[in-house]
């Protein structure tokens, strides 16, 4: 995708959704970090449902350690890989207390040293909690980057580095939220809804799905329902 088209691509996303937000529920950098760790191979909806009772009383790593692995495991057992995730959340909470005075660090390198925290999770926290211009490439962004021609790459890191190089101001801060939401609700994996995509003329996807399903409610399709 040409640079002028990339600017227009994000301009239209920004016009449609001026203030994109993560769909994970959190109240602090720490609860965001926990939620993102738990969201690996799970939906944001399922994480929110499991975490609401936990976050009602737990907002610091100290409180999480007191809760303990067994009770946390029981609380998040509806989420995939809950055994490993519970262990990681307790371990990262202990590491935050031991190494960072209970505060979430603000560098990717320090975040990635925490149990259960990889590059994608670190990028989400840096962007969402601290406003840094990072690009967390999940399956949605990887698909959108390749399908549209915006930032094609063989690996998530390839796509991330291309986005880092190509996304212009003033869109860098919110770019990864726009792309996630676009991939989740419009540029879907199995059947992209190209007929209602505002960037369809800029997209390089060859097999565009320009006709909505027969018998569908046009109003519902337009709203993404």
PDB file of N, CA, C and O in Angstrom, residues 3 6 18 33 44 70 78 93 113 128 132 138-139 144 162 167 183 209 217-218 222 225:
ATOM      1  N   UNK A   3       2.150   5.121   0.564  1.00  0.00           N
ATOM      2  CA  UNK A   3       2.132   5.929   1.788  1.00  0.00           C
ATOM      3  C   UNK A   3       0.912   6.850   1.839  1.00  0.00           C
ATOM      4  O   UNK A   3       0.319   7.045   2.903  1.00  0.00           O
ATOM      5  N   UNK A   6      -1.934   4.754   2.878  1.00  0.00           N
ATOM      6  CA  UNK A   6      -1.852   4.402   4.296  1.00  0.00           C
ATOM      7  C   UNK A   6      -2.383   5.548   5.156  1.00  0.00           C
ATOM      8  O   UNK A   6      -3.144   5.325   6.105  1.00  0.00           O
ATOM      9  N   UNK A  18     -13.123   8.067  16.543  1.00  0.00           N
ATOM     10  CA  UNK A  18     -12.075   9.011  16.951  1.00  0.00           C
ATOM     11  C   UNK A  18     -11.302   8.597  18.200  1.00  0.00           C
ATOM     12  O   UNK A  18     -10.138   8.985  18.361  1.00  0.00           O
ATOM     13  N   UNK A  33      -2.292  -5.177  32.831  1.00  0.00           N
ATOM     14  CA  UNK A  33      -1.268  -6.192  32.593  1.00  0.00           C
ATOM     15  C   UNK A  33      -1.828  -7.590  32.860  1.00  0.00           C
ATOM     16  O   UNK A  33      -1.655  -8.502  32.048  1.00  0.00           O
ATOM     17  N   UNK A  44     -11.651 -11.267  24.769  1.00  0.00           N
ATOM     18  CA  UNK A  44     -11.738 -10.191  25.763  1.00  0.00           C
ATOM     19  C   UNK A  44     -13.001 -10.338  26.603  1.00  0.00           C
ATOM     20  O   UNK A  44     -12.993 -10.063  27.802  1.00  0.00           O
ATOM     21  N   UNK A  70      -4.199 -20.734  44.052  1.00  0.00           N
ATOM     22  CA  UNK A  70      -5.350 -21.642  44.062  1.00  0.00           C
ATOM     23  C   UNK A  70      -6.661 -20.891  43.868  1.00  0.00           C
ATOM     24  O   UNK A  70      -7.511 -21.297  43.063  1.00  0.00           O
ATOM     25  N   UNK A  78     -12.725 -20.530  33.708  1.00  0.00           N
ATOM     26  CA  UNK A  78     -13.478 -20.506  32.448  1.00  0.00           C
ATOM     27  C   UNK A  78     -12.619 -20.027  31.284  1.00  0.00           C
ATOM     28  O   UNK A  78     -13.056 -20.067  30.131  1.00  0.00           O
ATOM     29  N   UNK A  93       3.313 -10.979  39.700  1.00  0.00           N
ATOM     30  CA  UNK A  93       2.983 -10.084  40.819  1.00  0.00           C
ATOM     31  C   UNK A  93       4.111 -10.077  41.844  1.00  0.00           C
ATOM     32  O   UNK A  93       4.502  -9.020  42.360  1.00  0.00           O
ATOM     33  N   UNK A 113      10.601  -9.400  30.884  1.00  0.00           N
ATOM     34  CA  UNK A 113      11.257 -10.246  31.885  1.00  0.00           C
ATOM     35  C   UNK A 113      10.255 -10.840  32.882  1.00  0.00           C
ATOM     36  O   UNK A 113      10.585 -11.757  33.621  1.00  0.00           O
ATOM     37  N   UNK A 128      -1.479   1.158  25.856  1.00  0.00           N
ATOM     38  CA  UNK A 128      -2.769   1.450  26.479  1.00  0.00           C
ATOM     39  C   UNK A 128      -2.620   2.112  27.840  1.00  0.00           C
ATOM     40  O   UNK A 128      -3.374   3.033  28.177  1.00  0.00           O
ATOM     41  N   UNK A 132       2.427   5.002  24.899  1.00  0.00           N
ATOM     42  CA  UNK A 132       3.560   4.889  23.986  1.00  0.00           C
ATOM     43  C   UNK A 132       3.103   4.412  22.603  1.00  0.00           C
ATOM     44  O   UNK A 132       2.118   3.687  22.485  1.00  0.00           O
ATOM     45  N   UNK A 138      -1.547  -8.858  17.127  1.00  0.00           N
ATOM     46  CA  UNK A 138      -2.240 -10.102  17.431  1.00  0.00           C
ATOM     47  C   UNK A 138      -2.698 -10.743  16.129  1.00  0.00           C
ATOM     48  O   UNK A 138      -2.301 -10.309  15.039  1.00  0.00           O
ATOM     49  N   UNK A 139      -3.540 -11.768  16.204  1.00  0.00           N
ATOM     50  CA  UNK A 139      -3.982 -12.447  14.982  1.00  0.00           C
ATOM     51  C   UNK A 139      -4.789 -11.514  14.085  1.00  0.00           C
ATOM     52  O   UNK A 139      -4.717 -11.628  12.853  1.00  0.00           O
ATOM     53  N   UNK A 144      -5.052  -8.360   9.056  1.00  0.00           N
ATOM     54  CA  UNK A 144      -5.350  -7.105   8.370  1.00  0.00           C
ATOM     55  C   UNK A 144      -4.114  -6.561   7.659  1.00  0.00           C
ATOM     56  O   UNK A 144      -4.196  -6.099   6.513  1.00  0.00           O
ATOM     57  N   UNK A 162       7.023  -3.201  10.216  1.00  0.00           N
ATOM     58  CA  UNK A 162       6.528  -2.416   9.078  1.00  0.00           C
ATOM     59  C   UNK A 162       5.559  -1.338   9.539  1.00  0.00           C
ATOM     60  O   UNK A 162       5.597  -0.207   9.047  1.00  0.00           O
ATOM     61  N   UNK A 167       3.318   3.714   9.712  1.00  0.00           N
ATOM     62  CA  UNK A 167       2.143   4.430  10.227  1.00  0.00           C
ATOM     63  C   UNK A 167       2.512   5.880  10.516  1.00  0.00           C
ATOM     64  O   UNK A 167       3.440   6.154  11.288  1.00  0.00           O
ATOM     65  N   UNK A 183     -10.202  -5.685  12.388  1.00  0.00           N
ATOM     66  CA  UNK A 183     -10.079  -7.116  12.130  1.00  0.00           C
ATOM     67  C   UNK A 183     -11.116  -7.944  12.863  1.00  0.00           C
ATOM     68  O   UNK A 183     -11.575  -8.976  12.368  1.00  0.00           O
ATOM     69  N   UNK A 209     -15.088  -9.468  -0.758  1.00  0.00           N
ATOM     70  CA  UNK A 209     -16.443  -9.974  -0.559  1.00  0.00           C
ATOM     71  C   UNK A 209     -17.387  -8.769  -0.572  1.00  0.00           C
ATOM     72  O   UNK A 209     -17.690  -8.197   0.470  1.00  0.00           O
ATOM     73  N   UNK A 217     -30.314  -8.377   7.140  1.00  0.00           N
ATOM     74  CA  UNK A 217     -30.856  -7.064   7.440  1.00  0.00           C
ATOM     75  C   UNK A 217     -29.804  -6.008   7.144  1.00  0.00           C
ATOM     76  O   UNK A 217     -28.779  -5.960   7.822  1.00  0.00           O
ATOM     77  N   UNK A 218     -30.001  -5.155   6.129  1.00  0.00           N
ATOM     78  CA  UNK A 218     -28.974  -4.159   5.774  1.00  0.00           C
ATOM     79  C   UNK A 218     -28.586  -3.267   6.937  1.00  0.00           C
ATOM     80  O   UNK A 218     -27.421  -2.917   7.110  1.00  0.00           O
ATOM     81  N   UNK A 222     -24.828  -2.978   8.456  1.00  0.00           N
ATOM     82  CA  UNK A 222     -24.126  -1.697   8.474  1.00  0.00           C
ATOM     83  C   UNK A 222     -23.586  -1.387   9.854  1.00  0.00           C
ATOM     84  O   UNK A 222     -22.521  -0.800  10.007  1.00  0.00           O
ATOM     85  N   UNK A 225     -23.721  -5.681  13.454  1.00  0.00           N
ATOM     86  CA  UNK A 225     -24.420  -6.632  14.334  1.00  0.00           C
ATOM     87  C   UNK A 225     -24.428  -8.024  13.739  1.00  0.00           C
ATOM     88  O   UNK A 225     -24.336  -8.187  12.548  1.00  0.00           O
TER      89      UNK A 225
END
